[in-house]
Tab-separated table of C-alpha atoms in Angstrom:
chain	number	residue	atom	x	y	z
A	1	UNK	CA	207.873	272.834	180.144
A	2	UNK	CA	208.454	273.738	176.523
A	3	UNK	CA	206.225	276.474	175.087
A	4	UNK	CA	204.405	274.901	172.135
A	5	UNK	CA	204.212	277.458	169.377
A	6	UNK	CA	202.442	275.056	166.987
A	7	UNK	CA	199.318	275.481	169.136
A	8	UNK	CA	199.449	279.260	168.710
A	9	UNK	CA	199.879	279.108	164.919
A	10	UNK	CA	199.887	275.852	162.961
A	11	UNK	CA	201.235	277.712	159.919
A	12	UNK	CA	204.326	279.053	161.690
A	13	UNK	CA	207.360	278.026	159.622
A	14	UNK	CA	210.127	279.953	161.422
A	15	UNK	CA	210.761	280.973	165.021
A	16	UNK	CA	213.503	281.959	167.469
A	17	UNK	CA	214.183	280.183	170.740
A	18	UNK	CA	216.718	279.828	173.557
A	19	UNK	CA	218.773	276.637	173.864
A	20	UNK	CA	218.301	275.344	177.411
A	21	UNK	CA	220.135	272.037	177.054
A	22	UNK	CA	222.154	270.082	174.508
A	23	UNK	CA	223.338	266.581	175.361
A	24	UNK	CA	224.786	263.695	173.307
A	25	UNK	CA	222.551	260.766	172.439
A	26	UNK	CA	224.504	258.100	170.569
A	27	UNK	CA	225.936	259.749	167.484
A	28	UNK	CA	223.333	262.534	167.658
A	29	UNK	CA	222.221	265.183	170.172
A	30	UNK	CA	219.105	265.990	172.174
A	31	UNK	CA	218.323	269.699	172.253
A	32	UNK	CA	215.818	271.349	174.597
A	33	UNK	CA	214.481	274.811	173.718
A	34	UNK	CA	212.412	277.205	175.784
A	35	UNK	CA	209.838	277.181	172.975
A	36	UNK	CA	209.358	275.418	169.651
A	37	UNK	CA	207.156	275.149	166.561
A	38	UNK	CA	208.321	271.560	165.917
A	39	UNK	CA	205.443	269.133	166.530
A	40	UNK	CA	206.688	265.934	168.252
A	41	UNK	CA	205.832	262.364	167.344
A	42	UNK	CA	202.386	261.471	168.652
A	43	UNK	CA	198.695	261.209	167.875
A	44	UNK	CA	199.353	258.680	165.117
A	45	UNK	CA	201.798	260.812	163.150
A	46	UNK	CA	205.551	261.256	162.963
A	47	UNK	CA	207.414	264.372	164.100
A	48	UNK	CA	208.306	267.509	162.192
A	49	UNK	CA	211.789	267.902	160.767
A	50	UNK	CA	213.786	270.991	159.852
A	51	UNK	CA	216.793	272.948	161.139
A	52	UNK	CA	218.008	274.889	164.191
A	53	UNK	CA	220.322	277.621	162.870
A	54	UNK	CA	221.349	275.315	160.051
A	55	UNK	CA	221.709	272.165	162.191
A	56	UNK	CA	219.433	269.380	160.944
A	57	UNK	CA	216.555	268.267	163.204
A	58	UNK	CA	215.772	264.620	162.460
A	59	UNK	CA	213.117	263.859	165.074
A	60	UNK	CA	211.246	265.365	168.045
A	61	UNK	CA	209.865	263.590	171.125
A	62	UNK	CA	208.008	264.804	174.198
A	63	UNK	CA	208.683	263.596	177.731
A	64	UNK	CA	206.926	265.111	180.742
A	65	UNK	CA	205.990	268.252	178.849
A	66	UNK	CA	209.533	268.856	177.558
A	67	UNK	CA	210.265	268.544	173.824
A	68	UNK	CA	213.573	266.984	172.823
A	69	UNK	CA	214.883	267.801	169.332
A	70	UNK	CA	217.181	265.111	167.916
A	71	UNK	CA	219.873	266.904	165.907
A	72	UNK	CA	222.781	265.768	163.736
A	73	UNK	CA	225.230	268.174	165.452
A	74	UNK	CA	225.398	270.073	168.764
A	75	UNK	CA	224.112	273.595	169.294
A	76	UNK	CA	225.544	275.836	171.970
A	77	UNK	CA	223.609	276.100	175.223
A	78	UNK	CA	222.335	279.485	176.432
A	79	UNK	CA	222.293	280.889	172.898
A	80	UNK	CA	219.450	281.869	170.607
A	81	UNK	CA	218.712	279.781	167.538
A	82	UNK	CA	216.396	280.133	164.569
A	83	UNK	CA	214.174	277.136	163.934
A	84	UNK	CA	212.868	276.435	160.451
A	85	UNK	CA	210.205	273.791	159.839
A	86	UNK	CA	210.197	271.596	156.721
A	87	UNK	CA	206.961	273.259	155.667
A	88	UNK	CA	206.001	271.061	152.729
A	89	UNK	CA	206.104	268.013	154.981
A	90	UNK	CA	204.276	269.753	157.836
A	91	UNK	CA	201.531	271.060	155.538
A	92	UNK	CA	201.104	267.628	153.955
A	93	UNK	CA	200.567	266.113	157.411
A	94	UNK	CA	198.064	268.818	158.342
A	95	UNK	CA	196.119	268.077	155.152
A	96	UNK	CA	195.958	264.364	155.998
A	97	UNK	CA	195.089	264.858	159.652
A	98	UNK	CA	192.314	267.377	159.005
A	99	UNK	CA	190.969	265.129	156.246
A	100	UNK	CA	190.906	262.280	158.753
A	101	UNK	CA	188.742	264.366	161.096
A	102	UNK	CA	186.173	264.947	158.361
A	103	UNK	CA	186.061	261.289	157.284
A	104	UNK	CA	185.950	259.954	160.856
A	105	UNK	CA	183.210	262.430	161.728
A	106	UNK	CA	181.143	261.366	158.727
A	107	UNK	CA	181.605	257.658	159.500
A	108	UNK	CA	180.646	258.224	163.140
A	109	UNK	CA	177.572	260.239	162.177
A	110	UNK	CA	176.330	257.764	159.561
A	111	UNK	CA	177.248	254.401	161.100
A	112	UNK	CA	178.060	255.145	164.737
A	113	UNK	CA	181.504	253.607	164.294
A	114	UNK	CA	184.538	254.887	166.179
A	115	UNK	CA	187.979	255.525	164.774
A	116	UNK	CA	190.010	253.088	166.876
A	117	UNK	CA	193.331	253.485	165.058
A	118	UNK	CA	195.060	256.201	163.053
A	119	UNK	CA	198.457	256.110	161.371
A	120	UNK	CA	199.938	258.850	159.227
A	121	UNK	CA	202.755	257.162	157.322
A	122	UNK	CA	205.328	258.420	154.873
A	123	UNK	CA	203.196	257.397	151.865
A	124	UNK	CA	199.576	257.201	152.989
A	125	UNK	CA	197.232	257.549	155.929
A	126	UNK	CA	195.133	254.752	157.431
A	127	UNK	CA	192.090	254.851	159.689
A	128	UNK	CA	190.683	251.832	161.532
A	129	UNK	CA	186.947	251.716	162.256
A	130	UNK	CA	185.172	249.194	164.480
A	131	UNK	CA	182.501	248.262	161.948
A	132	UNK	CA	181.954	247.205	158.349
A	133	UNK	CA	181.934	249.722	155.479
A	134	UNK	CA	181.317	248.612	151.902
A	135	UNK	CA	183.124	250.057	148.913
A	136	UNK	CA	179.926	251.723	147.759
A	137	UNK	CA	179.392	253.297	151.185
A	138	UNK	CA	183.014	254.437	151.161
A	139	UNK	CA	182.458	256.241	147.857
A	140	UNK	CA	179.523	258.074	149.419
A	141	UNK	CA	181.636	259.063	152.427
A	142	UNK	CA	184.401	260.227	150.079
A	143	UNK	CA	181.987	262.464	148.145
A	144	UNK	CA	180.604	263.996	151.350
A	145	UNK	CA	184.153	264.582	152.653
A	146	UNK	CA	185.077	266.499	149.507
A	147	UNK	CA	181.907	268.562	149.852
A	148	UNK	CA	183.160	269.553	153.305
A	149	UNK	CA	186.526	270.521	151.854
A	150	UNK	CA	185.103	272.814	149.150
A	151	UNK	CA	182.884	274.570	151.704
A	152	UNK	CA	186.131	276.030	153.075
A	153	UNK	CA	184.919	275.792	156.665
A	154	UNK	CA	186.883	277.195	159.576
A	155	UNK	CA	188.788	274.583	161.576
A	156	UNK	CA	188.206	275.696	165.149
A	157	UNK	CA	190.372	274.959	168.191
A	158	UNK	CA	189.076	275.373	171.745
A	159	UNK	CA	190.050	274.469	175.310
A	160	UNK	CA	186.791	273.791	177.190
A	161	UNK	CA	186.631	273.710	180.965
A	162	UNK	CA	185.736	270.495	182.789
A	163	UNK	CA	182.206	271.797	183.265
A	164	UNK	CA	181.855	272.562	179.544
A	165	UNK	CA	183.201	269.124	178.600
A	166	UNK	CA	180.455	267.421	180.580
A	167	UNK	CA	177.845	268.713	178.134
A	168	UNK	CA	180.007	268.446	174.998
A	169	UNK	CA	179.748	265.452	172.667
A	170	UNK	CA	183.132	264.798	171.124
A	171	UNK	CA	185.204	261.925	169.768
A	172	UNK	CA	188.277	260.718	171.652
A	173	UNK	CA	190.230	257.465	171.306
A	174	UNK	CA	191.936	257.742	174.701
A	175	UNK	CA	191.291	259.061	178.169
A	176	UNK	CA	192.829	262.515	178.572
A	177	UNK	CA	194.217	263.963	181.781
A	178	UNK	CA	194.450	267.707	182.219
A	179	UNK	CA	193.345	270.273	179.669
A	180	UNK	CA	191.520	268.837	176.647
A	181	UNK	CA	192.111	270.427	173.235
A	182	UNK	CA	189.049	270.208	170.987
A	183	UNK	CA	189.204	270.498	167.192
A	184	UNK	CA	185.867	271.323	165.593
A	185	UNK	CA	184.875	271.258	161.927
A	186	UNK	CA	181.357	272.724	162.047
A	187	UNK	CA	178.733	270.250	160.910
A	188	UNK	CA	181.215	267.407	160.515
A	189	UNK	CA	183.347	266.639	163.554
A	190	UNK	CA	184.162	267.501	167.151
A	191	UNK	CA	187.219	265.649	168.402
A	192	UNK	CA	189.901	265.822	171.079
A	193	UNK	CA	193.219	266.154	169.259
A	194	UNK	CA	196.694	267.522	169.951
A	195	UNK	CA	198.014	267.785	166.386
A	196	UNK	CA	198.277	270.850	164.127
A	197	UNK	CA	195.586	271.239	161.461
A	198	UNK	CA	194.892	273.492	158.502
A	199	UNK	CA	192.976	276.686	159.276
A	200	UNK	CA	190.219	276.133	156.714
A	201	UNK	CA	189.001	272.920	155.084
A	202	UNK	CA	189.711	274.272	151.596
A	203	UNK	CA	193.427	273.857	152.340
A	204	UNK	CA	192.958	270.075	152.449
A	205	UNK	CA	192.347	269.859	148.724
A	206	UNK	CA	191.097	266.550	147.331
A	207	UNK	CA	190.216	263.775	149.800
A	208	UNK	CA	190.675	260.368	148.191
A	209	UNK	CA	189.665	257.182	150.031
A	210	UNK	CA	191.890	254.802	148.134
A	211	UNK	CA	191.057	251.459	149.734
A	212	UNK	CA	189.012	249.641	152.361
A	213	UNK	CA	189.771	246.187	153.764
A	214	UNK	CA	188.575	244.075	156.666
A	215	UNK	CA	190.726	244.544	159.758
A	216	UNK	CA	190.304	243.208	163.302
A	217	UNK	CA	186.533	242.895	163.128
A	218	UNK	CA	186.097	246.236	161.387
A	219	UNK	CA	187.752	247.933	158.440
A	220	UNK	CA	190.961	249.782	157.619
A	221	UNK	CA	190.532	252.719	155.236
A	222	UNK	CA	193.467	254.160	153.299
A	223	UNK	CA	193.287	257.879	152.554
A	224	UNK	CA	195.260	260.384	150.478
A	225	UNK	CA	194.662	264.125	150.790
A	226	UNK	CA	195.818	267.192	148.891
A	227	UNK	CA	199.200	266.926	147.204
A	228	UNK	CA	199.472	263.240	148.100
A	229	UNK	CA	196.250	262.591	146.192
A	230	UNK	CA	197.592	264.631	143.268
A	231	UNK	CA	200.866	262.668	143.187
A	232	UNK	CA	198.938	259.398	143.340
A	233	UNK	CA	196.777	260.548	140.421
A	234	UNK	CA	199.867	261.476	138.398
A	235	UNK	CA	201.483	258.084	138.994
A	236	UNK	CA	198.345	256.199	137.994
A	237	UNK	CA	197.849	258.452	134.993
A	238	UNK	CA	201.384	257.656	133.797
A	239	UNK	CA	200.768	253.938	134.286
A	240	UNK	CA	197.504	254.073	132.348
A	241	UNK	CA	199.207	255.960	129.507
A	242	UNK	CA	202.004	253.396	129.406
A	243	UNK	CA	199.542	250.477	129.348
A	244	UNK	CA	197.479	252.304	126.735
A	245	UNK	CA	200.509	252.706	124.470
A	246	UNK	CA	201.672	249.105	124.931
A	247	UNK	CA	198.227	247.685	124.179
A	248	UNK	CA	197.364	250.213	121.442
A	249	UNK	CA	194.152	251.013	123.290
A	250	UNK	CA	192.458	254.252	124.279
A	251	UNK	CA	193.175	255.347	127.853
A	252	UNK	CA	189.533	254.929	128.876
A	253	UNK	CA	189.505	251.395	127.444
A	254	UNK	CA	192.663	249.892	128.995
A	255	UNK	CA	190.679	247.719	131.432
A	256	UNK	CA	188.809	246.064	128.559
A	257	UNK	CA	192.059	245.698	126.611
A	258	UNK	CA	193.777	244.021	129.566
A	259	UNK	CA	190.809	241.677	130.050
A	260	UNK	CA	190.941	240.760	126.358
A	261	UNK	CA	194.690	240.117	126.601
A	262	UNK	CA	194.118	237.980	129.712
A	263	UNK	CA	191.532	235.871	127.885
A	264	UNK	CA	193.824	235.497	124.873
A	265	UNK	CA	196.697	234.527	127.150
A	266	UNK	CA	194.502	231.873	128.773
A	267	UNK	CA	193.641	230.409	125.385
A	268	UNK	CA	197.314	230.359	124.372
A	269	UNK	CA	198.292	228.648	127.627
A	270	UNK	CA	195.669	225.974	127.061
A	271	UNK	CA	196.846	225.506	123.487
A	272	UNK	CA	200.466	225.164	124.631
A	273	UNK	CA	199.394	222.758	127.364
A	274	UNK	CA	197.551	220.588	124.845
A	275	UNK	CA	200.540	220.668	122.484
A	276	UNK	CA	202.919	219.779	125.321
A	277	UNK	CA	200.715	216.838	126.288
A	278	UNK	CA	200.716	215.561	122.683
A	279	UNK	CA	204.513	215.744	122.563
A	280	UNK	CA	204.801	213.953	125.903
A	281	UNK	CA	202.548	211.157	124.644
A	282	UNK	CA	204.966	210.591	121.774
A	283	UNK	CA	207.906	210.663	124.198
A	284	UNK	CA	206.258	208.043	126.408
A	285	UNK	CA	205.585	205.677	123.478
A	286	UNK	CA	209.203	205.911	122.228
A	287	UNK	CA	210.687	204.427	125.404
A	288	UNK	CA	212.425	201.063	124.837
A	289	UNK	CA	210.246	198.183	125.955
A	290	UNK	CA	213.022	196.577	127.999
A	291	UNK	CA	213.477	199.680	130.175
A	292	UNK	CA	211.473	199.000	133.359
A	293	UNK	CA	212.302	202.127	135.379
A	294	UNK	CA	212.503	205.264	133.218
A	295	UNK	CA	214.510	208.365	134.142
A	296	UNK	CA	214.081	211.692	132.291
A	297	UNK	CA	216.103	214.910	132.573
A	298	UNK	CA	214.155	217.701	130.902
A	299	UNK	CA	214.287	221.420	130.222
A	300	UNK	CA	211.292	223.665	129.679
A	301	UNK	CA	208.607	221.414	131.108
A	302	UNK	CA	206.145	223.744	132.846
A	303	UNK	CA	203.255	223.372	135.256
A	304	UNK	CA	201.933	219.825	135.400
A	305	UNK	CA	204.206	218.702	132.552
A	306	UNK	CA	206.526	216.513	134.704
A	307	UNK	CA	203.613	214.747	136.388
A	308	UNK	CA	201.819	214.250	133.053
A	309	UNK	CA	204.928	212.690	131.515
A	310	UNK	CA	205.356	210.388	134.501
A	311	UNK	CA	201.738	209.192	134.329
A	312	UNK	CA	201.952	208.616	130.568
A	313	UNK	CA	205.043	206.480	131.069
A	314	UNK	CA	203.371	204.477	133.835
A	315	UNK	CA	200.357	203.978	131.560
A	316	UNK	CA	202.716	202.208	129.140
A	317	UNK	CA	203.214	199.544	131.807
A	318	UNK	CA	206.570	200.737	133.170
A	319	UNK	CA	207.480	199.833	136.732
A	320	UNK	CA	208.419	203.386	137.655
A	321	UNK	CA	209.316	206.788	136.285
A	322	UNK	CA	211.395	209.722	137.535
A	323	UNK	CA	211.243	213.100	135.803
A	324	UNK	CA	213.801	215.806	136.634
A	325	UNK	CA	213.302	219.359	135.359
A	326	UNK	CA	216.234	221.778	135.420
A	327	UNK	CA	215.582	224.895	137.501
A	328	UNK	CA	219.132	226.267	137.784
A	329	UNK	CA	222.797	225.329	137.574
A	330	UNK	CA	222.733	221.640	138.592
A	331	UNK	CA	219.412	222.219	140.348
A	332	UNK	CA	216.294	220.176	139.620
A	333	UNK	CA	212.730	219.696	140.744
A	334	UNK	CA	211.512	216.136	140.434
A	335	UNK	CA	208.497	213.863	140.446
A	336	UNK	CA	208.818	210.096	140.893
A	337	UNK	CA	205.964	207.597	140.623
A	338	UNK	CA	205.076	203.929	140.435
A	339	UNK	CA	201.881	201.864	140.378
A	340	UNK	CA	203.235	198.909	142.345
A	341	UNK	CA	206.262	200.234	144.278
A	342	UNK	CA	206.538	202.479	147.325
A	343	UNK	CA	208.751	205.263	145.973
A	344	UNK	CA	209.125	207.096	149.294
A	345	UNK	CA	212.329	205.246	150.359
A	346	UNK	CA	213.825	206.086	146.952
A	347	UNK	CA	213.040	209.779	147.402
A	348	UNK	CA	214.384	209.784	150.957
A	349	UNK	CA	217.714	208.336	149.861
A	350	UNK	CA	217.823	210.706	146.881
A	351	UNK	CA	217.312	213.728	149.137
A	352	UNK	CA	220.013	212.575	151.539
A	353	UNK	CA	222.496	212.015	148.727
A	354	UNK	CA	221.853	215.283	146.835
A	355	UNK	CA	220.830	217.872	149.447
A	356	UNK	CA	217.206	217.520	148.449
A	357	UNK	CA	213.875	217.886	150.095
A	358	UNK	CA	210.382	216.676	149.365
A	359	UNK	CA	208.043	213.778	149.924
A	360	UNK	CA	204.620	212.434	149.142
A	361	UNK	CA	202.573	209.255	148.992
A	362	UNK	CA	203.710	205.669	148.243
A	363	UNK	CA	202.677	206.022	144.585
A	364	UNK	CA	204.173	209.493	143.975
A	365	UNK	CA	206.707	211.873	145.504
A	366	UNK	CA	207.821	215.374	144.539
A	367	UNK	CA	210.782	217.464	145.573
A	368	UNK	CA	213.953	219.285	144.575
A	369	UNK	CA	217.682	218.569	144.747
A	370	UNK	CA	221.150	219.714	143.689
A	371	UNK	CA	223.637	217.609	141.760
A	372	UNK	CA	225.069	216.592	138.400
A	373	UNK	CA	222.730	214.822	136.000
A	374	UNK	CA	225.179	211.968	135.519
A	375	UNK	CA	225.555	211.405	139.272
A	376	UNK	CA	221.808	211.455	139.905
A	377	UNK	CA	221.137	209.087	136.998
A	378	UNK	CA	223.798	206.604	138.179
A	379	UNK	CA	222.477	206.771	141.758
A	380	UNK	CA	218.887	206.007	140.674
A	381	UNK	CA	219.928	203.161	138.367
A	382	UNK	CA	221.921	201.593	141.192
A	383	UNK	CA	219.021	201.847	143.647
A	384	UNK	CA	216.579	200.402	141.122
A	385	UNK	CA	218.873	197.401	140.535
A	386	UNK	CA	219.206	196.860	144.257
A	387	UNK	CA	215.403	196.895	144.567
A	388	UNK	CA	214.991	194.396	141.729
A	389	UNK	CA	217.512	192.064	143.315
């Protein structure tokens, strides 16, 4: 069994230990110490990292009470080493995990929901609850959680006996064998948990509930605490300032400015669409009267432009119309239509001949293909003549 120093002092950043075993594992090494302050992967969060006498520790796992440190190089067995934790990362995780206790305790107290999933990732922290929480309710929980943080409450750790546990109400996502470790935030949460936490709630800093979405019959809440919340605020502040400068709007008015730009963009799109339709009407009327099946190769036609052009041509009494719009080097998307012919066989043969794909109804097909304009045009003209014959 490895002595777990992180239970004695969650703020321990450096320690000495004896190397009991060092064995290769792939291109890395598994190191067993007689004691360690490195917290292993578990409880919804990833392991601590750091060094053992200068050798990098990349990961830590626990098996049968023994902690295995995955290192980049070997360390000599039966020697003493100095372990150093990557403190900034450890403290960040303690902020998130203690914040999660407060939020989960508040949700359980107010709604009776359980935290059925917790994941502390490299960028944010998520909590899954087995019930619905609205955005307005989440804001209220967020405010109450920050009130708990500024109260600077003691975060208490205890190891109740089996008899004491019988009368103790506490949260736990899994059944626990052996000694149960209870983390208590007075007035907010009592929960079985094995992870390190801050000593007082004031160390958490800001608790920001960034998002809530429906998930597996309940909700998933995204949370940022402490320095993560500060970094998120900085990033969003920079983005707002950039948008503000680009739109020549005050920072507290960027949302209105973006909405105005969106409306103006919509009007411009409609105006361009109307102009494009007018131009296409002229194109359709300029087609020679003796041309029964019309074939267009176009650039710059957007949205419904190809289909509009096809329908305008058919409205002029043409037997059929194929419109090809360039999308890349010898790459086209197409629409082919007719009011009295089944154009599906034509599209099928076209796809086979030019590595295309697509389909549709007898009166209209759509797809894409690759090939030279001249080759595609010749192929279609040939097929149309064969059909007429």
